[in-house]
PDB file of C-alpha atoms in Angstrom:
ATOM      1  CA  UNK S 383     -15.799  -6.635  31.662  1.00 41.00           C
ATOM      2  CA  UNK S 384     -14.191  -8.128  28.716  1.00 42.00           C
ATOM      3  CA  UNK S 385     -10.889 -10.252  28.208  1.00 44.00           C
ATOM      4  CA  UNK S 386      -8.607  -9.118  25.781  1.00 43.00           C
ATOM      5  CA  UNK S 387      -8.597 -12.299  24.247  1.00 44.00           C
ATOM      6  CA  UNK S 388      -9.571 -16.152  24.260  1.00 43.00           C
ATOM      7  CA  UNK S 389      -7.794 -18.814  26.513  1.00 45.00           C
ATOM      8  CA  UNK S 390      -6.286 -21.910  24.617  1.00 43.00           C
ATOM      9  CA  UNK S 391      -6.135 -22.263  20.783  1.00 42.00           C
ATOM     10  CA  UNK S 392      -9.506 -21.679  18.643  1.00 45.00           C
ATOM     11  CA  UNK S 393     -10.252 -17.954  16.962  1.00 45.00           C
ATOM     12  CA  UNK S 394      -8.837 -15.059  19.557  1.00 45.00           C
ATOM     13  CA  UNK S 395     -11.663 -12.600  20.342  1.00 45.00           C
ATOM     14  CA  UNK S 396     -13.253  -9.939  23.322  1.00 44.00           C
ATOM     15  CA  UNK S 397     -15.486 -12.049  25.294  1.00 44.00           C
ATOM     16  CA  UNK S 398     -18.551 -10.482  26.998  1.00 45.00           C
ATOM     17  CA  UNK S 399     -18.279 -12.148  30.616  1.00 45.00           C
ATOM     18  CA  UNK S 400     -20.933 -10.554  32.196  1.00 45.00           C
ATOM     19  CA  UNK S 401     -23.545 -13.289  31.868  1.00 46.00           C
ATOM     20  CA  UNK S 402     -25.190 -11.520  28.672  1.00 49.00           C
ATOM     21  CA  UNK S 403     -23.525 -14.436  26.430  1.00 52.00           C
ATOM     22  CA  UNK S 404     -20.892 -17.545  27.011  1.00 53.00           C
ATOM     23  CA  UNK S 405     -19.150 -19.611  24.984  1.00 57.00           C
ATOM     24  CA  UNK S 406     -20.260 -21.453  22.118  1.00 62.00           C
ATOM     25  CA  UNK S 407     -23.418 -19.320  21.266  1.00 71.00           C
ATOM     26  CA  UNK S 408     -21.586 -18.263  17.610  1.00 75.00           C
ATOM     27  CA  UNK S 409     -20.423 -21.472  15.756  1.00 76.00           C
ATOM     28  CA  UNK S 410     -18.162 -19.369  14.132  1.00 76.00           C
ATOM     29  CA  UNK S 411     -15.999 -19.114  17.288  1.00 75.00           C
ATOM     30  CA  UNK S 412     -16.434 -22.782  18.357  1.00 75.00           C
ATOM     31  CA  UNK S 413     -12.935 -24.715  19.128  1.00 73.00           C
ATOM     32  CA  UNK S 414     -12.300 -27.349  17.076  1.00 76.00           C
ATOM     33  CA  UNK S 415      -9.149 -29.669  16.597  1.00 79.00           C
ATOM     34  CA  UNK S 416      -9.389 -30.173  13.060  1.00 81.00           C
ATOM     35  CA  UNK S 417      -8.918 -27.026  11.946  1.00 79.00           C
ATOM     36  CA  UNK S 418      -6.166 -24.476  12.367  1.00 80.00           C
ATOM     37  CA  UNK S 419      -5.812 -21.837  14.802  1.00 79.00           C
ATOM     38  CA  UNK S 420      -7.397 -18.153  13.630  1.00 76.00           C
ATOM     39  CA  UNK S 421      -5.741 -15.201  15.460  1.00 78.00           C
ATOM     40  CA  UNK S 422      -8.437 -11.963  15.380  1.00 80.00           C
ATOM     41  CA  UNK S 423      -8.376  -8.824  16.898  1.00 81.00           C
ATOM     42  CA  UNK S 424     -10.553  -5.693  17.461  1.00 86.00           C
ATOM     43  CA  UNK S 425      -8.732  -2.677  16.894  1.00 87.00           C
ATOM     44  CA  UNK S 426      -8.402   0.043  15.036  1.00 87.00           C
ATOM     45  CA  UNK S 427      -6.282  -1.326  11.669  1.00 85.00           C
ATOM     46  CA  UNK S 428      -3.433   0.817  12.749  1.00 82.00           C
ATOM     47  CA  UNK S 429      -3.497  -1.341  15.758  1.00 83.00           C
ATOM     48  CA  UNK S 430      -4.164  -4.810  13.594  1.00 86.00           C
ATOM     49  CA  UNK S 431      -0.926  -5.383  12.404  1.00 85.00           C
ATOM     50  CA  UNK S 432       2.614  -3.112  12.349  1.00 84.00           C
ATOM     51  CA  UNK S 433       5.483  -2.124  10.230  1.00 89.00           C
ATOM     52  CA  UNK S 434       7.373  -4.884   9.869  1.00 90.00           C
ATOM     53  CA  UNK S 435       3.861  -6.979   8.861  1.00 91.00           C
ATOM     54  CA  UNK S 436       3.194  -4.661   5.701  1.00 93.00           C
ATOM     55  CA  UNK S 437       6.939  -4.634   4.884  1.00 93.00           C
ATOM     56  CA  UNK S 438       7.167  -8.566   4.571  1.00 94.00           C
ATOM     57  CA  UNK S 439       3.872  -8.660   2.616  1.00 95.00           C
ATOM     58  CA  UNK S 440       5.065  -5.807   0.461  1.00 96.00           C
ATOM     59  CA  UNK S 441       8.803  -8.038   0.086  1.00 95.00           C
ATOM     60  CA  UNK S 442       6.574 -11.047  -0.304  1.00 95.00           C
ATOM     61  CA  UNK S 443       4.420 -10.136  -2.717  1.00 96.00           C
ATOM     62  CA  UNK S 444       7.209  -8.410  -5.373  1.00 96.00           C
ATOM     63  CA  UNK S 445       9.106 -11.594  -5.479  1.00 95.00           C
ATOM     64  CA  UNK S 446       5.666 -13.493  -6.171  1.00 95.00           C
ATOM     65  CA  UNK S 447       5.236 -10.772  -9.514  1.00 95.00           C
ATOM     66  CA  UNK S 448       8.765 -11.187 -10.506  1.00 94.00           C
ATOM     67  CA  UNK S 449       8.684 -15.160 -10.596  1.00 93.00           C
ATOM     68  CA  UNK S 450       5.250 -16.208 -11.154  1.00 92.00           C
ATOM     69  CA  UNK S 451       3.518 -15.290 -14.160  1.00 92.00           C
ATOM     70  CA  UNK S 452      -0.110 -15.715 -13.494  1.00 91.00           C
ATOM     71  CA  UNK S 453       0.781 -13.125 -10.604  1.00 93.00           C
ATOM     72  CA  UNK S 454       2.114 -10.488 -13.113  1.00 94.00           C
ATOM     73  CA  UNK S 455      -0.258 -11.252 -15.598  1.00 94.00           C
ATOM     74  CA  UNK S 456      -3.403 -10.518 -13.389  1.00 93.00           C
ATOM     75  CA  UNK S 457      -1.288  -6.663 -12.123  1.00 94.00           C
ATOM     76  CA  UNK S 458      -0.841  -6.474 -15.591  1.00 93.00           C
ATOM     77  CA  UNK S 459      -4.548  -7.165 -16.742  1.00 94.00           C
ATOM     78  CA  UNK S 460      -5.617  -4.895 -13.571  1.00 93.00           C
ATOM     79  CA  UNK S 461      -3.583  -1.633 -15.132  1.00 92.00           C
ATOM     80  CA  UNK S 462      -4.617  -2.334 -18.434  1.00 91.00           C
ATOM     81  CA  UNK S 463      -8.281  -2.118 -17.650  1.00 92.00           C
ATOM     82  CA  UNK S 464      -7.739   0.407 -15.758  1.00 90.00           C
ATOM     83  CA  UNK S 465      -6.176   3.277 -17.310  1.00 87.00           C
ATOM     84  CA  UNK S 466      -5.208   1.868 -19.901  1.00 84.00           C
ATOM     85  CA  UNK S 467      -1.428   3.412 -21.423  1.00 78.00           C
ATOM     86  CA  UNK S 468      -1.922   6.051 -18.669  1.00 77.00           C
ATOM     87  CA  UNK S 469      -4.701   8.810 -18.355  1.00 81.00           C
ATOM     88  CA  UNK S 470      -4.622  11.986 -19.906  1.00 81.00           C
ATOM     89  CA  UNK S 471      -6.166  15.269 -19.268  1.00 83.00           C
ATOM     90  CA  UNK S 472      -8.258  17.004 -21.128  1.00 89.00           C
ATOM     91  CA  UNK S 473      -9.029  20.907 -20.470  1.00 90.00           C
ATOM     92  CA  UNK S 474     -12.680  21.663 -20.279  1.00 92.00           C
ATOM     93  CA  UNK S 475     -11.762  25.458 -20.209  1.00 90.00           C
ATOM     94  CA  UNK S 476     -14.853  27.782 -21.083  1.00 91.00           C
ATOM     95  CA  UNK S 477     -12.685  29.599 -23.641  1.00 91.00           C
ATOM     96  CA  UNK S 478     -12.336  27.147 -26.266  1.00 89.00           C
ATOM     97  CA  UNK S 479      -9.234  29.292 -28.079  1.00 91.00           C
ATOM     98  CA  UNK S 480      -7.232  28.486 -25.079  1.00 93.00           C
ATOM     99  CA  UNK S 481      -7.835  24.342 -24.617  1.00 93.00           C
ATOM    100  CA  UNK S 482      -5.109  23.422 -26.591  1.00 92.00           C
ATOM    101  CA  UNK S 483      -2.926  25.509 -25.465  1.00 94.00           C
ATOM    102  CA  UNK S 484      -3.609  23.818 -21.950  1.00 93.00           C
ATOM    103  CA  UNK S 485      -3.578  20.783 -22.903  1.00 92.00           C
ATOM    104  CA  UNK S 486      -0.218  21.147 -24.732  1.00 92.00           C
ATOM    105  CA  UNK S 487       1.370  22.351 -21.601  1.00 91.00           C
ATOM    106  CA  UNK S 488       0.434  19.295 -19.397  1.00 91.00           C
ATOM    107  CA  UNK S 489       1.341  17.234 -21.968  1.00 90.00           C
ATOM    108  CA  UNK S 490       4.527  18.988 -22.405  1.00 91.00           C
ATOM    109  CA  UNK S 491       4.898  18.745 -17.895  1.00 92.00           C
ATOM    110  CA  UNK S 492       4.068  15.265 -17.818  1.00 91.00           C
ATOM    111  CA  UNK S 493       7.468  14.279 -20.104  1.00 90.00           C
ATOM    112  CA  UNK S 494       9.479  16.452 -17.087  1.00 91.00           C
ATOM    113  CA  UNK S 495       7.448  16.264 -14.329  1.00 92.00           C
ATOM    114  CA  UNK S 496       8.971  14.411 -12.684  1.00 94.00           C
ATOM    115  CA  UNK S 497      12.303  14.463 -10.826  1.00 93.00           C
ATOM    116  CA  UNK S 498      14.216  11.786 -12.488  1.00 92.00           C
ATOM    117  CA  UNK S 499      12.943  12.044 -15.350  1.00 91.00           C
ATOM    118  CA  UNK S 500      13.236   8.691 -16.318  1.00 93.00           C
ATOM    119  CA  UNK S 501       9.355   8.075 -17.076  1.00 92.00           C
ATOM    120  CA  UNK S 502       6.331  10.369 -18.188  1.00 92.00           C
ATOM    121  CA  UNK S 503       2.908  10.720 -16.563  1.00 91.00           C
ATOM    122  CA  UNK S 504       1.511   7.916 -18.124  1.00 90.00           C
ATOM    123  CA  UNK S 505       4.118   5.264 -17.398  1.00 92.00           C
ATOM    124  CA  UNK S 506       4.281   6.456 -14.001  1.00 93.00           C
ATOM    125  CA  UNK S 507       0.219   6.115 -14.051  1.00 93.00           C
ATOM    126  CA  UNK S 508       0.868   2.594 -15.015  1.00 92.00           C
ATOM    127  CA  UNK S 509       3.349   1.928 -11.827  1.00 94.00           C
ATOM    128  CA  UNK S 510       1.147   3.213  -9.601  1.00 95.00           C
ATOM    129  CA  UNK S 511      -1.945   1.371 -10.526  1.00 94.00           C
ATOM    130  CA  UNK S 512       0.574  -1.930  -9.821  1.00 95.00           C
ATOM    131  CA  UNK S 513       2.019  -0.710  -6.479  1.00 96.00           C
ATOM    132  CA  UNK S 514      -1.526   0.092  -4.917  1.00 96.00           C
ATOM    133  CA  UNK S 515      -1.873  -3.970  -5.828  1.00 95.00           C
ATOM    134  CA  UNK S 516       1.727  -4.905  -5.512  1.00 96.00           C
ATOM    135  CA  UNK S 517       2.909  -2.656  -2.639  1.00 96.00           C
ATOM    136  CA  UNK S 518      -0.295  -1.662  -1.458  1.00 96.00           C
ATOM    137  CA  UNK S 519       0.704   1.616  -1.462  1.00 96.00           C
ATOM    138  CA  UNK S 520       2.897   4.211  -2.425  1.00 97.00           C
ATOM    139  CA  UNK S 521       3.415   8.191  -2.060  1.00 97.00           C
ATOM    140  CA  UNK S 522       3.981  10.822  -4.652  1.00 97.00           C
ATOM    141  CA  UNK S 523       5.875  14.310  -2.992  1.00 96.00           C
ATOM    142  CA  UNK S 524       4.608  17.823  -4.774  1.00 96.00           C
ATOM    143  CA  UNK S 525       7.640  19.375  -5.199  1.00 94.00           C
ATOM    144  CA  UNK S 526       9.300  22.349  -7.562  1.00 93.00           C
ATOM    145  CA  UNK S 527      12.527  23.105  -8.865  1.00 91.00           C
ATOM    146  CA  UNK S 528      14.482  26.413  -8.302  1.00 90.00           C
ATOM    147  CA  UNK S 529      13.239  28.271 -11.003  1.00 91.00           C
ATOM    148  CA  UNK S 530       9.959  27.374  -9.076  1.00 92.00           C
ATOM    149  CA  UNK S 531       8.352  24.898 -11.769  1.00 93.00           C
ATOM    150  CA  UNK S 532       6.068  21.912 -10.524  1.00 94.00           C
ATOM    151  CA  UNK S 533       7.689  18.464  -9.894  1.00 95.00           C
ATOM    152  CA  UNK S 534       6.547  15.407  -8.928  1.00 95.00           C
ATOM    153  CA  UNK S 535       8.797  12.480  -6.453  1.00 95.00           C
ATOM    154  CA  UNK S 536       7.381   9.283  -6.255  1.00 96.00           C
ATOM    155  CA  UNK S 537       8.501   7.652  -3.103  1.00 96.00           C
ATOM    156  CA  UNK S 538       7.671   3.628  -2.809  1.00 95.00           C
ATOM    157  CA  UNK S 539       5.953   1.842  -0.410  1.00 95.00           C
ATOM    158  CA  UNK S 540       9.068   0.532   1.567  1.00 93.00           C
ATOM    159  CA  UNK S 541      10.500   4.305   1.687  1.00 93.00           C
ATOM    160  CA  UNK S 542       7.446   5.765   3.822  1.00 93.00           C
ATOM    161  CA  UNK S 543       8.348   4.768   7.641  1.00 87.00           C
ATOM    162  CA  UNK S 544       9.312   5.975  10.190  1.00 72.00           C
ATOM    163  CA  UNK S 545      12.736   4.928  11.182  1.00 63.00           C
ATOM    164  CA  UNK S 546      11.780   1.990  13.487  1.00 58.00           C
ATOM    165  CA  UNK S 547      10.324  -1.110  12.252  1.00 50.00           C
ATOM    166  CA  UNK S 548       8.440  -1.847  16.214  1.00 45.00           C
ATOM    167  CA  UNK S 549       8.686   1.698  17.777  1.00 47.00           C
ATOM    168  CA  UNK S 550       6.613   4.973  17.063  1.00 55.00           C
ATOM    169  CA  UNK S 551       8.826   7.606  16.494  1.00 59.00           C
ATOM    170  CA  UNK S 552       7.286  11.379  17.590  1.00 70.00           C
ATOM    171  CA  UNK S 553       3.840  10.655  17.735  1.00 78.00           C
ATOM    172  CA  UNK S 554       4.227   8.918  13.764  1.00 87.00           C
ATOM    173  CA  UNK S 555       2.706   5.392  12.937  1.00 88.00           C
ATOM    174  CA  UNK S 556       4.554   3.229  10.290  1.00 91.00           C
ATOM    175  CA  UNK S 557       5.553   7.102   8.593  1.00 91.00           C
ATOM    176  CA  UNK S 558       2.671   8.142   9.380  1.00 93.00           C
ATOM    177  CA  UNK S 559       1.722  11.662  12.011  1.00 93.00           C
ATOM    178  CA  UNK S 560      -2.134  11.812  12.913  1.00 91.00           C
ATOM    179  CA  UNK S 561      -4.104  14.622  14.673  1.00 91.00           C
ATOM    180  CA  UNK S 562      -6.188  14.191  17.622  1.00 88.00           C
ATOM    181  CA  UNK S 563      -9.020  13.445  14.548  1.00 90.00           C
ATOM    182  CA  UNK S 564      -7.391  10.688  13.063  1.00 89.00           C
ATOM    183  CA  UNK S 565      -6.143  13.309   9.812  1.00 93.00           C
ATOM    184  CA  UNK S 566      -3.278  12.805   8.322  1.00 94.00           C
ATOM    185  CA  UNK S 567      -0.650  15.911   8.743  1.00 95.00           C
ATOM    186  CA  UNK S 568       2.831  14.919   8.174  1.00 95.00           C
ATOM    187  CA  UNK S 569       5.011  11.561   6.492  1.00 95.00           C
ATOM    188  CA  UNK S 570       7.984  10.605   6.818  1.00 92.00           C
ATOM    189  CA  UNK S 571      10.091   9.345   3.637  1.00 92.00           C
ATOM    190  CA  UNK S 572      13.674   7.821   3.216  1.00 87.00           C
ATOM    191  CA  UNK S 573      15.891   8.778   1.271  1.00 79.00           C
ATOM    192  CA  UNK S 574      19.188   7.424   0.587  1.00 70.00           C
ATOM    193  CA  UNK S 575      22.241   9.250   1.215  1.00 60.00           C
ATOM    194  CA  UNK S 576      25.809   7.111   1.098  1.00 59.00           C
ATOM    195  CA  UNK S 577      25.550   4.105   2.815  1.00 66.00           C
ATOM    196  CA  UNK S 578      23.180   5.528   5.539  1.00 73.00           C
ATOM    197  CA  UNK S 579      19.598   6.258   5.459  1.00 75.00           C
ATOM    198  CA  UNK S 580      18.221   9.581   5.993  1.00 80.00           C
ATOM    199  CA  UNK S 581      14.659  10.543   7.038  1.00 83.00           C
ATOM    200  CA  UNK S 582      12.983  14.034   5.764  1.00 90.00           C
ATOM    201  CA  UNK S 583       9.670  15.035   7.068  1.00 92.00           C
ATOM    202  CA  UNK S 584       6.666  15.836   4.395  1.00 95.00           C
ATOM    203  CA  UNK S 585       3.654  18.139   5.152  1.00 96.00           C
ATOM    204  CA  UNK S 586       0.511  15.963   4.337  1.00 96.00           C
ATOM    205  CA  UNK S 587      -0.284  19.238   1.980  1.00 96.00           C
ATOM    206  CA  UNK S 588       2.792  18.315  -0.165  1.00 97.00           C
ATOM    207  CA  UNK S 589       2.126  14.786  -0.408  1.00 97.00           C
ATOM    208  CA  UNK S 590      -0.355  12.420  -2.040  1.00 97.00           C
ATOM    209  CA  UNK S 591      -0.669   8.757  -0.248  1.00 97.00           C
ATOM    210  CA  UNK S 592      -2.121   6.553  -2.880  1.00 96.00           C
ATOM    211  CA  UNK S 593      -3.717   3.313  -1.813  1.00 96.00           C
ATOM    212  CA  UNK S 594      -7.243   1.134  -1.205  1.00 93.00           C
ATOM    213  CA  UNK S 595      -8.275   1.137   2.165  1.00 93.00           C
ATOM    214  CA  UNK S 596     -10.021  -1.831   4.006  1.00 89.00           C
ATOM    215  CA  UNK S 597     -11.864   0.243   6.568  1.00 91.00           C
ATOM    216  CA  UNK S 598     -12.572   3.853   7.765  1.00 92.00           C
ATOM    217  CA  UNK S 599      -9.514   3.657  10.167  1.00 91.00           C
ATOM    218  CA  UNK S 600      -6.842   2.489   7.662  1.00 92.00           C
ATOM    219  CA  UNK S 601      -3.507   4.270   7.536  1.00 93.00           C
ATOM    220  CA  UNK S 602      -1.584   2.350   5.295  1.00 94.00           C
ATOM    221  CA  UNK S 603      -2.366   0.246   2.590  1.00 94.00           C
ATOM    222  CA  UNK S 604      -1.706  -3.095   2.533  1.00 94.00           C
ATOM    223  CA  UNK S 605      -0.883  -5.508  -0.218  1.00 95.00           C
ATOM    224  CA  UNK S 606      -3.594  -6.924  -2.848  1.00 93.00           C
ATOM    225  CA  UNK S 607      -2.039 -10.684  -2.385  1.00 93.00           C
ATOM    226  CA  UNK S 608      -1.879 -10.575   1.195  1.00 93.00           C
ATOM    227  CA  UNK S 609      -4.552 -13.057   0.989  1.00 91.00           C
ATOM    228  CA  UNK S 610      -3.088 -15.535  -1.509  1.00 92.00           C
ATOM    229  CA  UNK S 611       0.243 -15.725  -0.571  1.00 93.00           C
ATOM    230  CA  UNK S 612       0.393 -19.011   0.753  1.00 92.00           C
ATOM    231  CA  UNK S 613      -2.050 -20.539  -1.884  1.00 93.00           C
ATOM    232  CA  UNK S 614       0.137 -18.931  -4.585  1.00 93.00           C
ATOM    233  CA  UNK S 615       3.419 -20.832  -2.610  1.00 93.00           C
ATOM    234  CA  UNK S 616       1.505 -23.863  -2.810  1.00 93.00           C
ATOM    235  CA  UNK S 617       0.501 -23.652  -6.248  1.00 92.00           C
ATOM    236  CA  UNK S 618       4.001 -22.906  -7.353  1.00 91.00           C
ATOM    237  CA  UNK S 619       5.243 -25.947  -4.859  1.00 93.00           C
ATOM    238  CA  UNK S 620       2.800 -28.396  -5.884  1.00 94.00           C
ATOM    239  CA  UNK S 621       3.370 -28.383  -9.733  1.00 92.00           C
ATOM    240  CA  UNK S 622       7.510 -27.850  -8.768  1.00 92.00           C
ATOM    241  CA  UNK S 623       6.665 -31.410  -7.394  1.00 94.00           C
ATOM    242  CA  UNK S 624       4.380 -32.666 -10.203  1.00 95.00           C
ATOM    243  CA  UNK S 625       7.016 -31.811 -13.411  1.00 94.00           C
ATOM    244  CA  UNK S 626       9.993 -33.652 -10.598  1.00 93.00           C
ATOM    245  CA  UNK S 627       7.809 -36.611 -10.295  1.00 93.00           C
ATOM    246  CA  UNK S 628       7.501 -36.367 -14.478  1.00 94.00           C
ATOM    247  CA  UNK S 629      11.327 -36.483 -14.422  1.00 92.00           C
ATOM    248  CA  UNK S 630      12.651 -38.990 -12.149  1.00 85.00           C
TER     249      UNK S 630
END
């Protein structure tokens, strides 16, 4: 029989309490007053943390790029190493008299493929290498116009939900709907209408969920500074205080 987790402070974890072990045996989860309080669990990540976690780490962690440089610097250095100005396709058709021709056309789609139209392929490679880090993820819709030619809608990380920031809205976690397997089917993405919000369900065969997961049981991604948040605060606090010290 195990307890679903550990009585008092010290690191919260299932206990085996059927004489086969007892408390103490692992150093790791020994009690001690010096040192803080570690909250575990587990789960399957789904179950780990919910909505409104990943959406403060996600707000978190864009204010962090926006005001401290060594933050943007290292998302910068990240996509730079990465792809570079953006990747671009090459055809590796058999027929050799026809390779430019394909590769003229992407080229051609990637300037207007996407719905906005306010960036080409290769800037919008560049934003999604930083919201995988940033974000920790982020969603791109395969869509068409009327005239039936291929689009692209890239939907951030804060616009794939479900509706409810604590609930589970028909059978969806945090946006997203899993089968009996654990396979993604459908999202769900917002989309602004007025001054209300208005949710539209996706087919997982229309949609492309972009980010870096932890385990085999990840559903959505989580940020790349979740773990250097506070260290980042305290940087940023501790030479705020240094240069005021300088001052007065």
């Amino acid at each position: 029989k195990f307890t679903d987790r550990i009585v008092g402070a010290g690191l919260s974890a299932y206990t085996n309490l059927t004489g086969y072990g007892g408390w103490g045996y692992f150093d790791a989860l020994s009690f001690s007053r010096g040192r803080s309080e570690m909250r575990a669990v587990a789960r399957d990540a789904k179950d780990t943390f919910g909505p409104i976690d990943r959406l403060q780490l996600l707000a978190a962690a864009r204010r962090l790029k926006e005001n401290v440089g060594f933050v943007k610097g290292a998302v910068r250095d990240i996509r730079k190493f990465s792809i570079g100005e953006g990747i671009r396709s090459i055809s590796f058709c058999e027929d050799l008299s026809v390779r430019d021709a394909y590769d003229e056309y992407f080229d051609t789609w990637s300037e207007i493929g996407e719905v906005t139209q306010k960036y080409d392929g290769r800037m919008i490679d560049c934003m999604l290498s930083e919201a995988i880090d940033i974000d920790g993820d982020i969603g791109i819709v395969l869509t068409e116009t009327s005239g039936k030619y291929p689009q692209i809608q890239v939907i951030e990380g804060h616009c794939i939900g479900d509706g409810g920031m604590f609930g589970v809205e028909e059978g969806y976690w945090d946006g997203v709907k899993l089968n009996s397997l654990g396979r993604p089917v459908a999202y769900r993405i917002k989309t602004k209408i007025g001054s209300d919000d208005k949710w539209e369900t996706v087919l997982a065969r229309d949609f492309i969920h972009l980010f870096d997961p932890s385990r085999m049981s990840s559903v959505r991604g989580i940020s790349g500074l979740a773990h250097g948040i506070h260290h980042i605060i305290d940087k940023r606090d501790t030479l705020a205080l240094l240069k005021l010290g300088i001052k007065v």
